[in-house]
Coordinates of C-alpha atoms and ligand atoms in Angstrom, one line a residue:
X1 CA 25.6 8.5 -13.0
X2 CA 26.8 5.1 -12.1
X3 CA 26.8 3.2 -9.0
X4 CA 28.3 -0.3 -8.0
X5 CA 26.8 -1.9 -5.2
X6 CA 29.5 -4.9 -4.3
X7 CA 29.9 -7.5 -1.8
X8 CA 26.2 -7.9 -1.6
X9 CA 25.7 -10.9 1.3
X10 CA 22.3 -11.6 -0.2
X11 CA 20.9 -10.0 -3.2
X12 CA 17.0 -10.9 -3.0
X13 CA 14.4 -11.1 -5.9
X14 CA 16.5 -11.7 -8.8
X15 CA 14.2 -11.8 -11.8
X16 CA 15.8 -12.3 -14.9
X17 CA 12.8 -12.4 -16.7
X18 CA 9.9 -10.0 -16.2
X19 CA 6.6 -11.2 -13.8
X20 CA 4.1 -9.4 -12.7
X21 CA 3.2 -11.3 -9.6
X22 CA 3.6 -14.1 -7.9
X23 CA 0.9 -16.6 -6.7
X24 CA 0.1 -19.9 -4.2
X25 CA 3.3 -21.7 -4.0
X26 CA 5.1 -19.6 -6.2
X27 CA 5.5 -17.3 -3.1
X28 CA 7.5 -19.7 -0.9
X29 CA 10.6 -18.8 -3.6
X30 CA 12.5 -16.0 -3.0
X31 CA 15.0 -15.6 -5.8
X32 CA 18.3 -14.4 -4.4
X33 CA 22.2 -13.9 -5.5
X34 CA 25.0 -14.5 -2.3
X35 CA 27.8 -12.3 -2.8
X36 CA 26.6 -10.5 -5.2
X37 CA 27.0 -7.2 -7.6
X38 CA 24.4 -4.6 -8.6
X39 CA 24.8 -2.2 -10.9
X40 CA 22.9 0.8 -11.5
X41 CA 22.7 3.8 -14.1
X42 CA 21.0 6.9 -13.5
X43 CA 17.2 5.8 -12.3
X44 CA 17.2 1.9 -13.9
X45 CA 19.1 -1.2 -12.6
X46 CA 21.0 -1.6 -15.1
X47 CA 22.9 -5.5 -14.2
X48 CA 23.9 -7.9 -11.4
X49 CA 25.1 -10.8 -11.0
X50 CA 27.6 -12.5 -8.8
X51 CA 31.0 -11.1 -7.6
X52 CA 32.9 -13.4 -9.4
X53 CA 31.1 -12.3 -12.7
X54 CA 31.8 -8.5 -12.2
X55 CA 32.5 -7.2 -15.5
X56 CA 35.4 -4.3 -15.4
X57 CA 33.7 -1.0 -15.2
X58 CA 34.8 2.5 -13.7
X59 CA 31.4 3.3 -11.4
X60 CA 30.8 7.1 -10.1
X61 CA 30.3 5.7 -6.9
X62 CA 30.9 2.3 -5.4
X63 CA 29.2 1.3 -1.9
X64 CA 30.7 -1.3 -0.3
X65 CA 28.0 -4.0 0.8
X66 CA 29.8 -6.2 2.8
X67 CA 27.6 -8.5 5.4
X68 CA 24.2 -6.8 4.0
X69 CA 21.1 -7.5 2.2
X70 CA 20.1 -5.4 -1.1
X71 CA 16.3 -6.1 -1.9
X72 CA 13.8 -3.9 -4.4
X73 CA 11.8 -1.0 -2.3
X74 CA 8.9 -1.6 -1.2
X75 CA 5.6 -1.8 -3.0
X76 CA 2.8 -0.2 -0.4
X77 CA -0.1 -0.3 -2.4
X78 CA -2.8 0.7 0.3
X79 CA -1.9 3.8 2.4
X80 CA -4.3 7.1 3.5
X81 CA -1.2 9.2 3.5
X82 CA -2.5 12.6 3.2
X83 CA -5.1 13.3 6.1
X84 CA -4.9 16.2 8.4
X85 CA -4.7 15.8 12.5
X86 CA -4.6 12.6 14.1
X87 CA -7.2 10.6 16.2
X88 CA -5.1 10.2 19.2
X89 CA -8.5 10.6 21.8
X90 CA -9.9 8.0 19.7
X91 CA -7.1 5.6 20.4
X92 CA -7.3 6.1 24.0
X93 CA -11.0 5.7 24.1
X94 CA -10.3 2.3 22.4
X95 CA -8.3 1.3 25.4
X96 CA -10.7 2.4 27.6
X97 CA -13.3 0.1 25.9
X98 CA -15.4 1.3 22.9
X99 CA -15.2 0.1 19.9
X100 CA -14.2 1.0 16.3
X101 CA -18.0 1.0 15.6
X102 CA -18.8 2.9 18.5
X103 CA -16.9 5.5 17.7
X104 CA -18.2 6.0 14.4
X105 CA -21.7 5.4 15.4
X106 CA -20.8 8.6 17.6
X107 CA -19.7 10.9 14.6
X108 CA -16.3 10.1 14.9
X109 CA -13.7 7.9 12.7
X110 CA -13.9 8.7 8.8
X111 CA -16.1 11.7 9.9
X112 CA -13.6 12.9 13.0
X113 CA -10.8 13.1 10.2
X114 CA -13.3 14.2 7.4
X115 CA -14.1 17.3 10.0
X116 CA -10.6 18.0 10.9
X117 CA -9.9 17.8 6.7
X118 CA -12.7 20.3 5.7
X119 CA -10.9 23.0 8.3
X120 CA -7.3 22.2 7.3
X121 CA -6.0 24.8 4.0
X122 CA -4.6 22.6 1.2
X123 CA -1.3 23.9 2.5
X124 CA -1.1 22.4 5.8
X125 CA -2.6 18.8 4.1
X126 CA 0.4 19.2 2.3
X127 CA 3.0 19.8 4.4
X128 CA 1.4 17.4 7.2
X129 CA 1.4 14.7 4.2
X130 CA 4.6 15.6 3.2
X131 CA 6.3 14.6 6.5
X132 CA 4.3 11.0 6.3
X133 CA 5.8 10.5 3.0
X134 CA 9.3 11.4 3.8
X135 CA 8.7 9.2 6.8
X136 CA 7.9 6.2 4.6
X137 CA 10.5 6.7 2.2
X138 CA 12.9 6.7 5.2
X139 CA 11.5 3.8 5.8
X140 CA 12.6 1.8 2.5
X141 CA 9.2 2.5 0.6
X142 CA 9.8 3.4 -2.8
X143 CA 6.1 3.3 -4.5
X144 CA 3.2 4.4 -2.3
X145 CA -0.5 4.6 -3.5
X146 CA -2.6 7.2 -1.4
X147 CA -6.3 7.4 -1.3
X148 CA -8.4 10.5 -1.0
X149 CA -11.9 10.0 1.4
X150 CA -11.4 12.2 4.7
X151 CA -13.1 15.3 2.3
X152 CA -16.3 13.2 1.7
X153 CA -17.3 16.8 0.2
X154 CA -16.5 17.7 -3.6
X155 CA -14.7 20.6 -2.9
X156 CA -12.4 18.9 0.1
X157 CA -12.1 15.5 -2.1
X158 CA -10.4 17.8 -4.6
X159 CA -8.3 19.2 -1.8
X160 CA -6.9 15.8 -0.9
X161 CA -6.2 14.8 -4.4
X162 CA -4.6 17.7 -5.1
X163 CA -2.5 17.6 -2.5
X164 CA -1.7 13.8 -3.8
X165 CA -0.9 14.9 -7.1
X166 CA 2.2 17.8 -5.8
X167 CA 3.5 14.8 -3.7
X168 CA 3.5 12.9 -7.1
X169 CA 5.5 15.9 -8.4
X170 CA 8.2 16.6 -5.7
X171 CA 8.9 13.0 -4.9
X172 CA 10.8 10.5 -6.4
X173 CA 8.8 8.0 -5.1
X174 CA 6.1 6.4 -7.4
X175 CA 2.8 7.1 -6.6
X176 CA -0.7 6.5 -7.7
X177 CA -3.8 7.8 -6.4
X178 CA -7.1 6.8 -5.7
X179 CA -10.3 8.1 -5.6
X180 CA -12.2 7.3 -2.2
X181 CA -15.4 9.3 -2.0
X182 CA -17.6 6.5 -1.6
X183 CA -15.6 6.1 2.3
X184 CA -18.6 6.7 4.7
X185 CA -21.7 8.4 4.0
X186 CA -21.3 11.8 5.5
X187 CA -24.2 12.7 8.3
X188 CA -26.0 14.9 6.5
X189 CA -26.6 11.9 4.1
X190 CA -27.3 9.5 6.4
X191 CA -30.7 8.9 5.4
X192 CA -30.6 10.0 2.0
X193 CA -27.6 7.6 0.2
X194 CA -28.5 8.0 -3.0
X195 CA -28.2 11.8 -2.8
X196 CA -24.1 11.0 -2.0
X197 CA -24.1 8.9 -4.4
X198 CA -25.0 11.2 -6.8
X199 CA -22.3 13.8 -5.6
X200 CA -19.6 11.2 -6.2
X201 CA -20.9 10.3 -9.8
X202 CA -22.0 13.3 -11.1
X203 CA -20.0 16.1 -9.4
X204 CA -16.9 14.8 -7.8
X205 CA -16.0 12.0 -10.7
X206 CA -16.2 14.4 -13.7
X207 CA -13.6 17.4 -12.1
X208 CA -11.6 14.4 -11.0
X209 CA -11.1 13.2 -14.7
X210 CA -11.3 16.7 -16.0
X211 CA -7.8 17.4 -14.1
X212 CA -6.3 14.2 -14.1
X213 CA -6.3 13.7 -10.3
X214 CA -7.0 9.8 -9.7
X215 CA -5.7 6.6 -11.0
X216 CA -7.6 4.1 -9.1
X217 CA -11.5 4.2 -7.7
X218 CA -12.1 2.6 -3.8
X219 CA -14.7 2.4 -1.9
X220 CA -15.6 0.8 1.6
X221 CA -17.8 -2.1 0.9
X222 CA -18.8 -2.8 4.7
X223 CA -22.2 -3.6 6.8
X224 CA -23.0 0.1 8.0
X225 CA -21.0 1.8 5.0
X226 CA -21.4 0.8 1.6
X227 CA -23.3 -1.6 0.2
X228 CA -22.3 -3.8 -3.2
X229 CA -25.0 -2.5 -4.8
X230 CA -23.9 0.8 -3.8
X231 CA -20.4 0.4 -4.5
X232 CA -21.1 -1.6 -8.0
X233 CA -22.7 2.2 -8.8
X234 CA -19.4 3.3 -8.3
X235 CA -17.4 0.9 -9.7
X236 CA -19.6 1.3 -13.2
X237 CA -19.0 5.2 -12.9
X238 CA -15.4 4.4 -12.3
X239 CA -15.1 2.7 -15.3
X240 CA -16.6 5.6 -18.2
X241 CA -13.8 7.2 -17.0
X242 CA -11.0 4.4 -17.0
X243 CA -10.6 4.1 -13.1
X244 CA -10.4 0.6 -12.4
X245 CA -10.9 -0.2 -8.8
X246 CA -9.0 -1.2 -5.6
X247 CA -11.6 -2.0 -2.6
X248 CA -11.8 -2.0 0.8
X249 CA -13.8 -5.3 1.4
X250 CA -14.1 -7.6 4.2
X251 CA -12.3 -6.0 7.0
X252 CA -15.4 -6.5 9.6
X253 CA -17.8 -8.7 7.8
X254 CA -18.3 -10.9 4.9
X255 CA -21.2 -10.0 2.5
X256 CA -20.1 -11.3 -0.8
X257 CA -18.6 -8.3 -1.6
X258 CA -15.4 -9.8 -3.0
X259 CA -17.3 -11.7 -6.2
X260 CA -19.1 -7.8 -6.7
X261 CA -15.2 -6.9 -7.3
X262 CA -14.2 -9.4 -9.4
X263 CA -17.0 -9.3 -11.5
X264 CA -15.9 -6.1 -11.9
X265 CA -12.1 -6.6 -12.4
X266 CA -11.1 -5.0 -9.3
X267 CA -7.2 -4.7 -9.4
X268 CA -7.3 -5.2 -5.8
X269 CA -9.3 -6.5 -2.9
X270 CA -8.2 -4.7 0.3
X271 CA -8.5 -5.6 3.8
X272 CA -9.7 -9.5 4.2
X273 CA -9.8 -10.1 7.3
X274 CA -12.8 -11.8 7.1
X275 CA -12.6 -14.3 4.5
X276 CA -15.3 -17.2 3.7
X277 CA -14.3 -19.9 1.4
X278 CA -16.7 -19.1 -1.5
X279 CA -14.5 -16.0 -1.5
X280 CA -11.1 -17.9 -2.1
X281 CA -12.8 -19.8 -5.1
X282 CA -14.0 -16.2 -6.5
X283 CA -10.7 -15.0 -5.8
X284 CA -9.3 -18.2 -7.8
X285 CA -9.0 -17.5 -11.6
X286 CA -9.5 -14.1 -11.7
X287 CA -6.6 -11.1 -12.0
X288 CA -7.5 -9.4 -9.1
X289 CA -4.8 -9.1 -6.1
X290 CA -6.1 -9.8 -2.6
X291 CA -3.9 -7.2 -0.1
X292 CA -3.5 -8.0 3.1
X293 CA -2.8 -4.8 5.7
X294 CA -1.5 -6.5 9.1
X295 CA -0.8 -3.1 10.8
X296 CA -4.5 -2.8 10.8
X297 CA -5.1 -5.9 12.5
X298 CA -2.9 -5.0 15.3
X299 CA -3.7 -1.6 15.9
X300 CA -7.2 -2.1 16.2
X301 CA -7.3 -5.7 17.5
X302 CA -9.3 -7.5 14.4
X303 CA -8.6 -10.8 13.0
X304 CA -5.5 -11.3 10.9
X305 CA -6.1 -12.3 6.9
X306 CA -6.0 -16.2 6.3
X307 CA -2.7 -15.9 4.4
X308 CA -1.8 -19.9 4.7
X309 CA -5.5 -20.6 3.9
X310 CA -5.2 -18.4 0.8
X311 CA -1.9 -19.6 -0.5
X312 CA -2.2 -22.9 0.1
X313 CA -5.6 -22.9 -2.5
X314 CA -3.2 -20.7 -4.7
X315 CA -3.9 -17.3 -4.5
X316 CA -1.7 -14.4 -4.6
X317 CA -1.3 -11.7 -1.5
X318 CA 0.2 -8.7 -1.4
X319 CA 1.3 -6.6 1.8
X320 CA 0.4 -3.2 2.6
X321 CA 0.5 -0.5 5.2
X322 CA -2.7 1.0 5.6
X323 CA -1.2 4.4 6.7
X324 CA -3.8 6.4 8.2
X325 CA -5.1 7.9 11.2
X326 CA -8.0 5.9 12.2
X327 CA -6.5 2.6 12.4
X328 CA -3.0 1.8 11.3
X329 CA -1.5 5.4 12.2
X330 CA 2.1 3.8 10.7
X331 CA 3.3 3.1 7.6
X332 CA 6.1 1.4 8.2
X333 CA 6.6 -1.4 6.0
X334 CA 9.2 -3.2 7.9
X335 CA 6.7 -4.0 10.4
X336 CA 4.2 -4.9 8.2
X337 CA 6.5 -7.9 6.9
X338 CA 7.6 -8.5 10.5
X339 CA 3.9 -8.6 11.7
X340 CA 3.0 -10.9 8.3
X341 CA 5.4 -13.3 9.3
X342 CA 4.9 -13.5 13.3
X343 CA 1.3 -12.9 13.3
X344 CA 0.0 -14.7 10.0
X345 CA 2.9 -17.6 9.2
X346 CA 4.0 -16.4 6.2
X347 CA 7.5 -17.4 5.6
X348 CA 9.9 -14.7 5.1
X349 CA 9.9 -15.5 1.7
X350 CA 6.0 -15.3 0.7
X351 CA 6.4 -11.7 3.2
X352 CA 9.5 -10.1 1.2
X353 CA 7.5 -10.9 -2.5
X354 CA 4.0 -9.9 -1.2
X355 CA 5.6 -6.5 -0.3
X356 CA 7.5 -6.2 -3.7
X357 CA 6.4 -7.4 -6.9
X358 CA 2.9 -8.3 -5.5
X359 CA 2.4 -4.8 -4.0
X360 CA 3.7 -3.6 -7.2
X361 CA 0.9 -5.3 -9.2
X362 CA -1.6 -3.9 -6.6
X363 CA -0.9 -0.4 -7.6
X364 CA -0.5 -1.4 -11.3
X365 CA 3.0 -0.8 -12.1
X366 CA 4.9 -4.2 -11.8
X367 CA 6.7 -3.7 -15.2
X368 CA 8.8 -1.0 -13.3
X369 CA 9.2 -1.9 -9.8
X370 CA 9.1 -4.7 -7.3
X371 CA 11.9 -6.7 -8.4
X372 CA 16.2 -6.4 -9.4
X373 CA 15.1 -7.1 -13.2
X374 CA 17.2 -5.1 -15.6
X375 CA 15.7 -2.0 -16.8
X376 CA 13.4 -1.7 -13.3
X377 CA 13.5 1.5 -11.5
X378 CA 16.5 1.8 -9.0
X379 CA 15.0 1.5 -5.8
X380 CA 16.5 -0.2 -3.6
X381 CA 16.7 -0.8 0.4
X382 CA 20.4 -1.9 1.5
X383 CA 20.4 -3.4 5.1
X384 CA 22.6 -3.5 8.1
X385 CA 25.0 -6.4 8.1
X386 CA 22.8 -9.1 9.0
X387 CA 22.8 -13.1 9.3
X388 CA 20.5 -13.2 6.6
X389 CA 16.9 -11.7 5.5
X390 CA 15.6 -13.5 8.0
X391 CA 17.0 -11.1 10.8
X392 CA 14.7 -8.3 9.0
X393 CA 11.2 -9.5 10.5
X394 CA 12.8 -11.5 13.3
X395 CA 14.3 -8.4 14.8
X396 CA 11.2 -6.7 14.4
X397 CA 11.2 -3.4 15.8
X398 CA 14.7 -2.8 15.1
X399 CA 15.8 -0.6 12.4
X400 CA 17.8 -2.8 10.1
X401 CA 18.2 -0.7 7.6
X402 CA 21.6 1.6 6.1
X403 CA 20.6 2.9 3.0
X404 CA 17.2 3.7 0.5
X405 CA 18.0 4.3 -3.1
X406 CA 14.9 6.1 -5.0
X407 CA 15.4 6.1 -8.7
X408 CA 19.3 5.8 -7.9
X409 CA 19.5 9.0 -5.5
X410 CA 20.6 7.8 -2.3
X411 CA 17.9 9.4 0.0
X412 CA 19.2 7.5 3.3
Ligands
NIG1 O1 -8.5 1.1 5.6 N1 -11.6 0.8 6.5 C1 -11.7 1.9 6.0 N2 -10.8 2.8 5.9 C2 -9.6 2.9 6.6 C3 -9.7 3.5 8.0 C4 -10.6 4.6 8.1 C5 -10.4 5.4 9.3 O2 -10.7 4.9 10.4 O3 -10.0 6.5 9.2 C6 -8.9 1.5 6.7 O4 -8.8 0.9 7.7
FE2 FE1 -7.6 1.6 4.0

């Protein structure tokens, strides 16, 4: 099956060559092609280029792209997709004045959805997931990385990665998961942390590697949750069993957890609001991807991440939703590039490649997706006619977009 996408007004990140991210200054360059061609065949992008370059060939279906923008899929490499309930009370009790911290001090947050995730039959995660993830794809996102960490018990934590791995299998959409035990320490191990800890090593780790259920290995490295030492525990059990790590770090406070990470080859650092300098120069020189997750700023009113400050000493950033029902209950990707751009100055530019080929590397699979490179996976987000990209986050709110292609089936 061929298709011919024609009259493309702006065909955004062109990569002839294969990358796997993009760092510092880098990211203010946003390869594109005006009126341009893109071809694909079956699931792969197969060429491009511009119209005047179209080479004669008799597609199976030709979509007329007149006046719109045709850019990769995006990359959200930080969600908590699968979770069951929501914590609407919680949201309201927010606006009525406590805290995020409050709330948790007071058995609810991670525990509230852990509690509502314990009751909830793996069939009912599912299909409430399931709706989230068609949601999302709706949405334009074409590679979605899901944590477990609302079962917090072996039995549930298997539940939620379960349920991740029939998304994985009746979805198009690539998707990794993640292995979140070490999320809050459940009350009944309040006072005894190493007791958890030892559930997450010695119980929880081996089934999940026995059935093949995570890619990645997270945990919450926060004053009140995890500490690094606790986390590097993790990290070290992660790695006998090939899990290398994407952490939540630095949301509420920073306690050097981000050179803890590095040390141990995180492929991501999540989160960041907080950010000290000595972090930036740990950050420097290593291959792990700082991810940024603006929703969660917003929705929960916490600084944004230093993106200029970052770039400008030459890191990378990537973009991500934090899907989840604590405190970014949207995964909507178009207004996390909208918000990245309004809220932390990043040029539409730096915004479009942190939430392709940089959210791509975040969830390890940049040789495939995040950018129109021959051979990638055809996924691709076709917009409304539009003056240019830039109408996408400046019209934030709106929905901009006609069509989602996931590995070449038009699903919108
Ligand atoms: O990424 N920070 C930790 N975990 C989630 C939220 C957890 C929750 O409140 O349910 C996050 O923001
Ligand atoms: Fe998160």
């Amino acid at each position: 099956m061929t298709t011919l996408i024609t009259n493309i007004k702006q065909l955004l990140q062109v990569r002839e060559n294969h990358i796997e991210k993009v760092s510092g200054k880098e990211m203010a360059d946003l390869p594109l092609i005006e009126n341009a061609f893109l071809l694909l065949q079956d699931n792969l992008i197969s060429n491009f280029g511009s119209m005047e370059n179209l080479p004669k060939i008799n597609p199976d279906k030709t979509i007329d792209a007149t006046g719109k923008i045709v850019f990769p899929a995006w990359c959200d490499s930080h969600t908590h997709i699968v979770y069951a309930g929501n914590r609407v009370q919680e949201f309201v009790d927010r606006i009525n004045g406590l805290s995020y911290e409050e709330i948790f001090n007071r058995g609810g947050g991670i525990l509230n959805s852990a509690k509502k995730l314990n009751e909830t039959p793996e069939e009912i995660l599912y299909q409430e997931s399931k709706l989230r993830l068609e949601e999302v794809m709706q949405q334009g996102s074409g590679a979605v990385e899901i944590k477990s960490g609302y079962g917090l018990t072996v039995e549930s934590e298997l539940k939620m990665l379960r349920v991740i791995k029939k998304l994985k299998e009746n979805f198009p959409v690539a998707i990794k998961a993640t292995f979140l035990g070490a999320h809050a320490f459940p009350s009944e191990y309040k006072e005894n942390h190493a007791a958890y800890l030892d559930l997450i090593i010695n119980e929880m780790l081996p089934k999940i590697a026995q059935e093949n259920l995570a890619d990645y290995i997270d945990a919450f490295l926060e004053t009140g949750y995890f500490s690094i030492e606790e986390t590097e525990k993790i990290l070290e059990a992660g790695k006998k069993y090939g899990l290398p790590a994407k952490i939540h770090v630095n949301q509420f406070t920073a306690i050097n957890g981000i050179e803890a990470c590095v040390k141990h080859e995180a492929l991501s650092v999540d989160h960041l609001e907080i950010v000290t300098d000595e972090d930036i120069e740990i950050l420097k020189n290593s291959m792990t991807m700082p991810v940024a997750l603006p929703s969660c700023s917003y929705f929960i009113s916490i600084p944004y991440t230093p993106a200029r400050k970052m770039l400008e000493a030459g890191l990378p950033l990537a973009l991500a939703s934090d899907f989840n029902p604590g405190t970014t209950p949207s995964g909507n990707m178009n207004f996390v590039v909208a918000t990245a751009c309004i809220k932390m100055k990043m040029t539409p530019e730096e915004a479009f490649n942190a939430a392709t080929i940089n959210g791509a590397y975040a969830m390890g699979i940049s040789e495939t997706h995040g950018s129109i490179t021959k051979g990638k996976r055809a996924n691709i987000i076709i917009s409304k006619p539009v003056t240019s990209f830039y109408q996408l986050p400046y019209q934030f709110g709106t929905d901009l977009i006609d069509n989602v292609i996931i590995e070449g089936k038009i699903i919108r």
